PDB file of C-alpha atoms in Angstrom:
ATOM      1  CA  MET A 241     -35.969  20.654 -17.607  1.00  0.00           C
ATOM      2  CA  ARG A 242     -34.859  17.042 -15.769  1.00  0.00           C
ATOM      3  CA  ALA A 243     -32.770  16.284 -18.609  1.00  0.00           C
ATOM      4  CA  ALA A 244     -30.944  19.406 -18.477  1.00  0.00           C
ATOM      5  CA  MET A 245     -31.043  19.681 -14.978  1.00  0.00           C
ATOM      6  CA  ASN A 246     -28.847  15.999 -15.087  1.00  0.00           C
ATOM      7  CA  THR A 247     -26.412  16.926 -17.715  1.00  0.00           C
ATOM      8  CA  LYS A 248     -25.179  20.008 -15.989  1.00  0.00           C
ATOM      9  CA  ARG A 249     -25.002  18.361 -12.668  1.00  0.00           C
ATOM     10  CA  ASN A 250     -23.451  15.140 -14.941  1.00  0.00           C
ATOM     11  CA  LEU A 251     -20.474  18.777 -16.654  1.00  0.00           C
ATOM     12  CA  VAL A 252     -19.715  19.887 -13.066  1.00  0.00           C
ATOM     13  CA  THR A 253     -19.231  16.771 -11.395  1.00  0.00           C
ATOM     14  CA  ALA A 254     -16.923  16.024 -14.718  1.00  0.00           C
ATOM     15  CA  ALA A 255     -15.520  18.715 -14.451  1.00  0.00           C
ATOM     16  CA  LEU A 256     -14.157  18.418 -10.911  1.00  0.00           C
ATOM     17  CA  VAL A 257     -13.220  14.764 -11.186  1.00  0.00           C
ATOM     18  CA  ALA A 258     -11.683  15.928 -14.347  1.00  0.00           C
ATOM     19  CA  PRO A 259      -8.490  16.728 -12.306  1.00  0.00           C
ATOM     20  CA  ALA A 260      -7.468  14.287 -10.082  1.00  0.00           C
ATOM     21  CA  ALA A 261      -8.526  12.078 -13.416  1.00  0.00           C
ATOM     22  CA  ALA A 262      -6.184  13.290 -14.980  1.00  0.00           C
ATOM     23  CA  TRP A 263      -3.358  13.214 -12.321  1.00  0.00           C
ATOM     24  CA  LEU A 264      -4.253   9.069 -10.883  1.00  0.00           C
ATOM     25  CA  THR A 265      -3.565   9.183 -14.698  1.00  0.00           C
ATOM     26  CA  VAL A 266      -0.600   9.409 -15.877  1.00  0.00           C
ATOM     27  CA  PHE A 267       1.743   9.744 -11.976  1.00  0.00           C
ATOM     28  CA  LEU A 268       0.104   6.395 -11.541  1.00  0.00           C
ATOM     29  CA  VAL A 269      -1.542   4.557 -14.601  1.00  0.00           C
ATOM     30  CA  LEU A 270       0.780   5.614 -17.125  1.00  0.00           C
ATOM     31  CA  PRO A 271       4.434   4.337 -15.267  1.00  0.00           C
ATOM     32  CA  PHE A 272       2.863   1.147 -13.658  1.00  0.00           C
ATOM     33  CA  ILE A 273       1.594  -0.137 -17.344  1.00  0.00           C
ATOM     34  CA  ALA A 274       5.341   1.249 -18.483  1.00  0.00           C
ATOM     35  CA  MET A 275       6.795  -0.793 -15.108  1.00  0.00           C
ATOM     36  CA  LEU A 276       4.702  -3.991 -16.451  1.00  0.00           C
ATOM     37  CA  VAL A 277       5.724  -4.071 -20.069  1.00  0.00           C
ATOM     38  CA  PHE A 278       8.966  -3.179 -18.140  1.00  0.00           C
ATOM     39  CA  ALA A 279       8.887  -6.550 -15.807  1.00  0.00           C
ATOM     40  CA  PHE A 280       8.810  -9.434 -19.437  1.00  0.00           C
ATOM     41  CA  GLY A 281      12.022  -7.908 -20.887  1.00  0.00           C
ATOM     42  CA  GLU A 282      14.872  -7.888 -20.636  1.00  0.00           C
ATOM     43  CA  ARG A 283      18.659  -5.800 -19.290  1.00  0.00           C
ATOM     44  CA  ALA A 284      20.330  -4.540 -21.784  1.00  0.00           C
ATOM     45  CA  PRO A 285      23.732  -4.985 -22.116  1.00  0.00           C
ATOM     46  CA  GLU A 286      25.064  -2.013 -20.940  1.00  0.00           C
ATOM     47  CA  GLY A 287      21.728  -1.265 -18.395  1.00  0.00           C
ATOM     48  CA  GLY A 288      18.340  -0.437 -18.688  1.00  0.00           C
ATOM     49  CA  TYR A 289      15.771  -1.905 -20.701  1.00  0.00           C
ATOM     50  CA  GLN A 290      15.746  -4.508 -23.603  1.00  0.00           C
ATOM     51  CA  VAL A 291      12.155  -4.954 -26.002  1.00  0.00           C
ATOM     52  CA  ALA A 292      11.879  -9.017 -24.751  1.00  0.00           C
ATOM     53  CA  PHE A 293       9.038 -11.131 -23.627  1.00  0.00           C
ATOM     54  CA  THR A 294      10.750 -13.456 -20.448  1.00  0.00           C
ATOM     55  CA  PHE A 295       9.404 -14.497 -17.277  1.00  0.00           C
ATOM     56  CA  ALA A 296      12.896 -14.746 -16.382  1.00  0.00           C
ATOM     57  CA  GLN A 297      12.987 -12.113 -13.914  1.00  0.00           C
ATOM     58  CA  PHE A 298      10.067 -13.383 -12.037  1.00  0.00           C
ATOM     59  CA  ALA A 299      11.753 -16.747 -12.360  1.00  0.00           C
ATOM     60  CA  ASN A 300      14.793 -14.849 -10.651  1.00  0.00           C
ATOM     61  CA  LEU A 301      12.081 -13.429  -7.398  1.00  0.00           C
ATOM     62  CA  PRO A 302      14.379 -15.459  -4.800  1.00  0.00           C
ATOM     63  CA  THR A 303      17.558 -13.872  -5.052  1.00  0.00           C
ATOM     64  CA  ARG A 304      16.092 -11.342  -3.430  1.00  0.00           C
ATOM     65  CA  ALA A 305      14.183 -13.795  -1.129  1.00  0.00           C
ATOM     66  CA  ALA A 306      15.994 -11.868   2.318  1.00  0.00           C
ATOM     67  CA  ALA A 307      14.686  -8.137   1.200  1.00  0.00           C
ATOM     68  CA  PHE A 308      11.041  -9.752   0.156  1.00  0.00           C
ATOM     69  CA  TRP A 309      11.385 -10.596   3.460  1.00  0.00           C
ATOM     70  CA  ASN A 310      12.829  -8.375   5.842  1.00  0.00           C
ATOM     71  CA  THR A 311       9.526  -6.246   4.167  1.00  0.00           C
ATOM     72  CA  LEU A 312       7.175  -8.581   4.763  1.00  0.00           C
ATOM     73  CA  LEU A 313       7.982  -9.734   8.476  1.00  0.00           C
ATOM     74  CA  LEU A 314       9.213  -6.295   9.119  1.00  0.00           C
ATOM     75  CA  ALA A 315       6.301  -4.313   7.767  1.00  0.00           C
ATOM     76  CA  PRO A 316       3.437  -6.700  10.013  1.00  0.00           C
ATOM     77  CA  THR A 317       5.656  -6.103  13.597  1.00  0.00           C
ATOM     78  CA  GLY A 318       5.570  -2.637  13.295  1.00  0.00           C
ATOM     79  CA  ALA A 319       2.193  -1.601  12.406  1.00  0.00           C
ATOM     80  CA  LEU A 320       1.636  -3.760  15.459  1.00  0.00           C
ATOM     81  CA  LEU A 321       3.223  -2.197  17.658  1.00  0.00           C
ATOM     82  CA  CYS A 322       2.138   0.868  16.859  1.00  0.00           C
ATOM     83  CA  LEU A 323      -0.874   0.088  17.374  1.00  0.00           C
ATOM     84  CA  ILE A 324      -0.532  -1.557  20.485  1.00  0.00           C
ATOM     85  CA  VAL A 325       0.684   2.515  21.090  1.00  0.00           C
ATOM     86  CA  ALA A 326      -1.600   4.235  18.701  1.00  0.00           C
ATOM     87  CA  TYR A 327      -4.469   2.607  20.696  1.00  0.00           C
ATOM     88  CA  PRO A 328      -4.371   4.142  23.980  1.00  0.00           C
ATOM     89  CA  VAL A 329      -2.636   6.994  23.035  1.00  0.00           C
ATOM     90  CA  ALA A 330      -6.282   7.865  20.175  1.00  0.00           C
ATOM     91  CA  TYR A 331      -8.445   6.058  23.679  1.00  0.00           C
ATOM     92  CA  TYR A 332      -7.667   9.344  26.017  1.00  0.00           C
ATOM     93  CA  LEU A 333      -8.013  11.894  23.484  1.00  0.00           C
ATOM     94  CA  ALA A 334     -11.096  11.012  22.396  1.00  0.00           C
ATOM     95  CA  VAL A 335     -12.552   9.150  25.911  1.00  0.00           C
ATOM     96  CA  LYS A 336     -10.765  10.192  28.729  1.00  0.00           C
ATOM     97  CA  ALA A 337      -8.808  14.074  28.168  1.00  0.00           C
ATOM     98  CA  ASN A 338     -11.015  17.338  28.863  1.00  0.00           C
ATOM     99  CA  PRO A 339     -12.453  18.637  25.951  1.00  0.00           C
ATOM    100  CA  ARG A 340     -11.426  22.058  26.624  1.00  0.00           C
ATOM    101  CA  TYR A 341      -7.350  20.506  25.941  1.00  0.00           C
ATOM    102  CA  ARG A 342      -8.834  17.534  23.593  1.00  0.00           C
ATOM    103  CA  LEU A 343      -7.685  19.719  20.913  1.00  0.00           C
ATOM    104  CA  ILE A 344      -4.025  20.745  21.594  1.00  0.00           C
ATOM    105  CA  LEU A 345      -2.615  17.439  22.547  1.00  0.00           C
ATOM    106  CA  VAL A 346      -4.314  16.703  19.511  1.00  0.00           C
ATOM    107  CA  SER A 347      -2.841  19.699  17.558  1.00  0.00           C
ATOM    108  CA  LEU A 348       0.583  17.522  19.315  1.00  0.00           C
ATOM    109  CA  VAL A 349       0.142  14.113  18.245  1.00  0.00           C
ATOM    110  CA  VAL A 350       0.283  15.877  14.405  1.00  0.00           C
ATOM    111  CA  VAL A 351       3.279  18.093  15.124  1.00  0.00           C
ATOM    112  CA  PRO A 352       5.845  15.595  14.129  1.00  0.00           C
ATOM    113  CA  PHE A 353       4.603  15.989  10.661  1.00  0.00           C
ATOM    114  CA  TRP A 354       5.784  19.469  10.437  1.00  0.00           C
ATOM    115  CA  THR A 355       9.423  18.149  10.476  1.00  0.00           C
ATOM    116  CA  SER A 356      10.973  16.571   7.840  1.00  0.00           C
ATOM    117  CA  LEU A 357      11.176  12.579   8.338  1.00  0.00           C
ATOM    118  CA  LEU A 358      15.011  12.251   7.472  1.00  0.00           C
ATOM    119  CA  VAL A 359      15.804  15.386   9.492  1.00  0.00           C
ATOM    120  CA  ARG A 360      13.834  13.259  13.037  1.00  0.00           C
ATOM    121  CA  THR A 361      15.799   9.467  11.146  1.00  0.00           C
ATOM    122  CA  TYR A 362      19.134  11.528  11.908  1.00  0.00           C
ATOM    123  CA  ALA A 363      17.837  12.632  15.455  1.00  0.00           C
ATOM    124  CA  TRP A 364      17.545   8.523  15.529  1.00  0.00           C
ATOM    125  CA  MET A 365      21.035   7.905  14.311  1.00  0.00           C
ATOM    126  CA  TYR A 366      22.161   9.998  16.858  1.00  0.00           C
ATOM    127  CA  ILE A 367      21.190   8.797  19.839  1.00  0.00           C
ATOM    128  CA  LEU A 368      20.911   4.670  18.736  1.00  0.00           C
ATOM    129  CA  GLY A 369      24.506   5.453  17.659  1.00  0.00           C
ATOM    130  CA  SER A 370      27.827   5.119  19.264  1.00  0.00           C
ATOM    131  CA  ARG A 371      27.582   8.558  21.358  1.00  0.00           C
ATOM    132  CA  GLY A 372      23.687   8.221  21.969  1.00  0.00           C
ATOM    133  CA  ILE A 373      22.365   5.374  24.516  1.00  0.00           C
ATOM    134  CA  PRO A 374      25.204   3.333  23.891  1.00  0.00           C
ATOM    135  CA  ASN A 375      27.966   6.252  25.295  1.00  0.00           C
ATOM    136  CA  LEU A 376      25.361   6.104  28.117  1.00  0.00           C
ATOM    137  CA  LEU A 377      24.982   2.769  29.551  1.00  0.00           C
ATOM    138  CA  SER A 378      28.969   2.544  28.720  1.00  0.00           C
ATOM    139  CA  MET A 379      29.544   4.968  31.324  1.00  0.00           C
ATOM    140  CA  ILE A 380      27.714   2.830  34.106  1.00  0.00           C
ATOM    141  CA  GLY A 381      29.314   0.263  32.978  1.00  0.00           C
ATOM    142  CA  ILE A 382      26.669  -1.654  30.004  1.00  0.00           C
ATOM    143  CA  GLU A 383      29.503  -2.720  27.166  1.00  0.00           C
ATOM    144  CA  ASP A 384      29.770  -3.293  23.739  1.00  0.00           C
ATOM    145  CA  VAL A 385      25.710  -3.042  22.762  1.00  0.00           C
ATOM    146  CA  ARG A 386      24.825  -1.393  19.053  1.00  0.00           C
ATOM    147  CA  MET A 387      21.619  -0.801  19.092  1.00  0.00           C
ATOM    148  CA  LEU A 388      22.048   0.995  15.660  1.00  0.00           C
ATOM    149  CA  ASN A 389      21.901  -0.703  12.057  1.00  0.00           C
ATOM    150  CA  THR A 390      19.502  -3.812  13.692  1.00  0.00           C
ATOM    151  CA  PRO A 391      16.488  -4.387  13.062  1.00  0.00           C
ATOM    152  CA  GLY A 392      15.378  -3.798  16.493  1.00  0.00           C
ATOM    153  CA  ALA A 393      16.818   0.817  14.929  1.00  0.00           C
ATOM    154  CA  VAL A 394      14.306  -0.144  12.474  1.00  0.00           C
ATOM    155  CA  LEU A 395      11.369  -0.846  15.110  1.00  0.00           C
ATOM    156  CA  LEU A 396      12.395   1.879  16.521  1.00  0.00           C
ATOM    157  CA  GLY A 397      11.987   4.118  13.363  1.00  0.00           C
ATOM    158  CA  ILE A 398       9.041   2.560  11.986  1.00  0.00           C
ATOM    159  CA  VAL A 399       7.202   3.431  15.261  1.00  0.00           C
ATOM    160  CA  TYR A 400       7.764   6.935  15.563  1.00  0.00           C
ATOM    161  CA  GLY A 401       7.244   7.878  12.357  1.00  0.00           C
ATOM    162  CA  TYR A 402       4.670   6.229  12.036  1.00  0.00           C
ATOM    163  CA  LEU A 403       2.152   6.590  15.291  1.00  0.00           C
ATOM    164  CA  PRO A 404       1.237   9.624  13.777  1.00  0.00           C
ATOM    165  CA  LEU A 405      -0.739   7.942  11.111  1.00  0.00           C
ATOM    166  CA  MET A 406      -1.970   5.148  13.271  1.00  0.00           C
ATOM    167  CA  ILE A 407      -3.833   7.096  16.305  1.00  0.00           C
ATOM    168  CA  MET A 408      -5.598   9.404  13.357  1.00  0.00           C
ATOM    169  CA  PRO A 409      -8.186   6.991  12.175  1.00  0.00           C
ATOM    170  CA  ILE A 410      -8.354   4.989  15.651  1.00  0.00           C
ATOM    171  CA  TYR A 411      -8.708   8.909  17.191  1.00  0.00           C
ATOM    172  CA  VAL A 412     -11.692   9.322  15.017  1.00  0.00           C
ATOM    173  CA  SER A 413     -13.091   5.903  14.626  1.00  0.00           C
ATOM    174  CA  LEU A 414     -13.608   6.373  19.098  1.00  0.00           C
ATOM    175  CA  GLU A 415     -14.458   9.950  19.348  1.00  0.00           C
ATOM    176  CA  ARG A 416     -17.265   9.395  17.534  1.00  0.00           C
ATOM    177  CA  LEU A 417     -18.415   6.797  19.545  1.00  0.00           C
ATOM    178  CA  ASP A 418     -22.377   6.883  21.782  1.00  0.00           C
ATOM    179  CA  ARG A 419     -21.701   7.437  24.631  1.00  0.00           C
ATOM    180  CA  ARG A 420     -24.926   6.630  25.691  1.00  0.00           C
ATOM    181  CA  LEU A 421     -23.689   3.010  24.943  1.00  0.00           C
ATOM    182  CA  LEU A 422     -21.270   3.628  27.688  1.00  0.00           C
ATOM    183  CA  GLU A 423     -23.751   4.377  29.877  1.00  0.00           C
ATOM    184  CA  ALA A 424     -26.008   1.566  29.574  1.00  0.00           C
ATOM    185  CA  SER A 425     -23.143  -0.786  29.354  1.00  0.00           C
ATOM    186  CA  ALA A 426     -22.208   0.276  32.858  1.00  0.00           C
ATOM    187  CA  ASP A 427     -26.424   0.528  34.723  1.00  0.00           C
ATOM    188  CA  LEU A 428     -26.258  -2.956  33.772  1.00  0.00           C
ATOM    189  CA  GLY A 429     -23.086  -3.854  35.848  1.00  0.00           C
ATOM    190  CA  ALA A 430     -20.775  -3.956  33.068  1.00  0.00           C
ATOM    191  CA  LYS A 431     -17.157  -3.397  34.597  1.00  0.00           C
ATOM    192  CA  PRO A 432     -15.400  -0.757  32.892  1.00  0.00           C
ATOM    193  CA  VAL A 433     -12.966  -3.903  31.456  1.00  0.00           C
ATOM    194  CA  SER A 434     -15.540  -6.312  30.100  1.00  0.00           C
ATOM    195  CA  THR A 435     -17.559  -2.382  28.582  1.00  0.00           C
ATOM    196  CA  PHE A 436     -14.161  -1.984  26.387  1.00  0.00           C
ATOM    197  CA  PHE A 437     -13.100  -5.356  25.208  1.00  0.00           C
ATOM    198  CA  GLY A 438     -17.647  -6.063  25.181  1.00  0.00           C
ATOM    199  CA  VAL A 439     -18.412  -2.323  24.155  1.00  0.00           C
ATOM    200  CA  THR A 440     -15.485  -0.011  22.387  1.00  0.00           C
ATOM    201  CA  LEU A 441     -12.726  -2.349  20.891  1.00  0.00           C
ATOM    202  CA  PRO A 442     -16.093  -3.605  18.532  1.00  0.00           C
ATOM    203  CA  LEU A 443     -16.960  -0.486  17.608  1.00  0.00           C
ATOM    204  CA  SER A 444     -13.719   1.844  16.753  1.00  0.00           C
ATOM    205  CA  LEU A 445     -12.759  -1.388  14.999  1.00  0.00           C
ATOM    206  CA  PRO A 446     -13.586  -0.269  11.641  1.00  0.00           C
ATOM    207  CA  GLY A 447     -10.930   2.123  12.707  1.00  0.00           C
ATOM    208  CA  VAL A 448      -7.964   0.351  14.262  1.00  0.00           C
ATOM    209  CA  MET A 449      -8.341  -1.405  10.503  1.00  0.00           C
ATOM    210  CA  THR A 450      -8.064   1.846   8.588  1.00  0.00           C
ATOM    211  CA  GLY A 451      -5.341   2.567  10.792  1.00  0.00           C
ATOM    212  CA  VAL A 452      -2.704  -1.355  10.209  1.00  0.00           C
ATOM    213  CA  ALA A 453      -3.872  -1.087   6.798  1.00  0.00           C
ATOM    214  CA  LEU A 454      -3.063   2.588   6.116  1.00  0.00           C
ATOM    215  CA  VAL A 455       0.252   2.078   7.911  1.00  0.00           C
ATOM    216  CA  THR A 456       1.147  -1.374   6.743  1.00  0.00           C
ATOM    217  CA  ILE A 457       0.734  -0.697   3.263  1.00  0.00           C
ATOM    218  CA  LEU A 458       3.242   3.008   3.551  1.00  0.00           C
ATOM    219  CA  LEU A 459       5.745   0.909   5.148  1.00  0.00           C
ATOM    220  CA  LEU A 460       5.415  -2.291   2.337  1.00  0.00           C
ATOM    221  CA  GLY A 461       7.362   0.136   0.224  1.00  0.00           C
ATOM    222  CA  GLU A 462       9.919   2.221   2.822  1.00  0.00           C
ATOM    223  CA  TYR A 463      13.216   3.199   1.839  1.00  0.00           C
ATOM    224  CA  LEU A 464      15.181   5.762   4.384  1.00  0.00           C
ATOM    225  CA  ILE A 465      14.180   3.903   8.066  1.00  0.00           C
ATOM    226  CA  PRO A 466      15.988   0.687   6.803  1.00  0.00           C
ATOM    227  CA  GLN A 467      18.550   2.893   5.159  1.00  0.00           C
ATOM    228  CA  LEU A 468      19.037   4.882   7.217  1.00  0.00           C
ATOM    229  CA  LEU A 469      18.643   2.936  10.322  1.00  0.00           C
ATOM    230  CA  GLY A 470      18.913  -0.688   9.192  1.00  0.00           C
ATOM    231  CA  GLY A 471      23.144   0.651   8.184  1.00  0.00           C
ATOM    232  CA  GLY A 472      22.581  -1.428   4.828  1.00  0.00           C
ATOM    233  CA  LYS A 473      22.070  -4.560   6.866  1.00  0.00           C
ATOM    234  CA  VAL A 474      18.402  -4.579   7.320  1.00  0.00           C
ATOM    235  CA  PHE A 475      17.002  -4.846   3.470  1.00  0.00           C
ATOM    236  CA  PHE A 476      13.847  -3.880   2.552  1.00  0.00           C
ATOM    237  CA  ILE A 477      12.167  -4.104  -1.033  1.00  0.00           C
ATOM    238  CA  GLY A 478      12.077  -0.373  -0.830  1.00  0.00           C
ATOM    239  CA  ASN A 479      16.715  -0.249  -0.522  1.00  0.00           C
ATOM    240  CA  ALA A 480      16.242  -3.240  -3.329  1.00  0.00           C
ATOM    241  CA  LEU A 481      14.771  -1.873  -5.754  1.00  0.00           C
ATOM    242  CA  VAL A 482      16.688   1.601  -5.940  1.00  0.00           C
ATOM    243  CA  ASP A 483      19.605  -0.676  -6.241  1.00  0.00           C
ATOM    244  CA  LEU A 484      18.384  -2.424  -9.236  1.00  0.00           C
ATOM    245  CA  PHE A 485      17.206   0.894 -10.881  1.00  0.00           C
ATOM    246  CA  LEU A 486      20.052   3.610  -9.690  1.00  0.00           C
ATOM    247  CA  GLN A 487      23.097   0.906  -9.301  1.00  0.00           C
ATOM    248  CA  SER A 488      22.856  -2.248 -10.924  1.00  0.00           C
ATOM    249  CA  ARG A 489      20.327  -0.469 -13.522  1.00  0.00           C
ATOM    250  CA  ASN A 490      18.077  -3.384 -14.073  1.00  0.00           C
ATOM    251  CA  TRP A 491      15.793  -2.625 -14.321  1.00  0.00           C
ATOM    252  CA  PRO A 492      13.310  -5.303 -15.627  1.00  0.00           C
ATOM    253  CA  PHE A 493      14.646  -7.129 -12.612  1.00  0.00           C
ATOM    254  CA  GLY A 494      13.653  -4.333 -10.387  1.00  0.00           C
ATOM    255  CA  SER A 495       9.612  -3.746 -12.509  1.00  0.00           C
ATOM    256  CA  ALA A 496       9.274  -7.189 -11.290  1.00  0.00           C
ATOM    257  CA  ILE A 497       9.199  -6.223  -8.031  1.00  0.00           C
ATOM    258  CA  ALA A 498       7.614  -3.273  -7.751  1.00  0.00           C
ATOM    259  CA  VAL A 499       4.612  -5.709  -9.239  1.00  0.00           C
ATOM    260  CA  THR A 500       5.257  -7.514  -6.853  1.00  0.00           C
ATOM    261  CA  LEU A 501       4.943  -5.226  -4.841  1.00  0.00           C
ATOM    262  CA  VAL A 502       1.836  -3.582  -5.964  1.00  0.00           C
ATOM    263  CA  ALA A 503       0.420  -7.182  -6.017  1.00  0.00           C
ATOM    264  CA  VAL A 504       0.202  -7.811  -2.285  1.00  0.00           C
ATOM    265  CA  VAL A 505      -0.131  -3.861  -1.394  1.00  0.00           C
ATOM    266  CA  VAL A 506      -3.691  -5.241  -3.232  1.00  0.00           C
ATOM    267  CA  VAL A 507      -4.124  -8.217  -1.727  1.00  0.00           C
ATOM    268  CA  VAL A 508      -3.584  -5.981   1.910  1.00  0.00           C
ATOM    269  CA  LEU A 509      -4.654  -4.206   1.314  1.00  0.00           C
ATOM    270  CA  MET A 510      -8.703  -6.800  -0.370  1.00  0.00           C
ATOM    271  CA  VAL A 511      -7.570  -9.084   2.824  1.00  0.00           C
ATOM    272  CA  ALA A 512      -8.506  -6.076   5.376  1.00  0.00           C
ATOM    273  CA  MET A 513     -11.132  -4.527   3.728  1.00  0.00           C
ATOM    274  CA  ARG A 514     -13.312  -7.881   4.276  1.00  0.00           C
ATOM    275  CA  ILE A 515     -12.273  -8.172   8.392  1.00  0.00           C
ATOM    276  CA  ALA A 516     -12.646  -4.731   9.283  1.00  0.00           C
ATOM    277  CA  TRP A 517     -16.768  -5.565   7.272  1.00  0.00           C
ATOM    278  CA  ARG A 518     -16.618  -8.734   8.724  1.00  0.00           C
ATOM    279  CA  VAL A 519     -16.340  -6.546  11.866  1.00  0.00           C
ATOM    280  CA  ALA A 520     -18.524  -4.063  10.933  1.00  0.00           C
ATOM    281  CA  GLY A 521     -21.540  -5.787   9.786  1.00  0.00           C
ATOM    282  CA  THR A 522     -21.266  -4.497   6.900  1.00  0.00           C
ATOM    283  CA  ARG A 523     -19.640  -3.758   3.902  1.00  0.00           C
ATOM    284  CA  GLN A 524     -19.544   0.126   4.101  1.00  0.00           C
ATOM    285  CA  VAL A 525     -16.696   0.685   5.570  1.00  0.00           C
ATOM    286  CA  ASP A 526     -14.228   3.002   4.641  1.00  0.00           C
ATOM    287  CA  LEU A 527     -10.132   2.437   4.451  1.00  0.00           C
ATOM    288  CA  VAL A 528      -9.147   5.597   3.071  1.00  0.00           C
TER     289      VAL A 528
END
């Protein structure tokens, strides 16, 4: 009887997992295997892939050093700026906001996702362009201000586009905070600043690490924001991949860069998990 129940439970579990497993296999595992195979091939004379086994594509990675440098510099910087802006917002929503209006305020954080990132980025192109803020500055005598097509414009777009993804994990972590710990800290004579750094911040670090890891990993593959707000002058790895696959049709080299990017993402995720485990004092911290 018990064996039959276990068999039935296993079948139900398999039926629930099978669609997701099939989806990931077809759209994630198999494409990655194909990309890995392409990375060791050669570019065909007419473009595309030619069967071979060589490490030449990986040896050519330094030729795209600018894209790697911009990505590895601006992605963590953008994540840090998102964190600086997101933490006070999440803290207010979880700790200070009136519970009657908290759901409305949290909904306002998610509202930007109801609009396409492309449309919102085009809006920033107008704001930062010659007819936007620079035009207003010229009216008060500040001339020749260029804001578009700069690293600053890309970082601004990153913070605007990814801020909700940073706010929500931190909010969830703070919202689960046991208020009795804050009261106990105050009863023991701790000042609000000491309570924050001694109680609130350490207990919210799993949410912080979740948000930082999520935003950083997504930014490592970002294409749209640097393309529109960077104007081709701020080149990310995502832009390099589009150029190699669609323009020069150098699929092996593009695959080598993509494989390297996946390796970087795995390293970032492992480091983030390790830090989160240490901070939380347990190996039960989930980053996803």
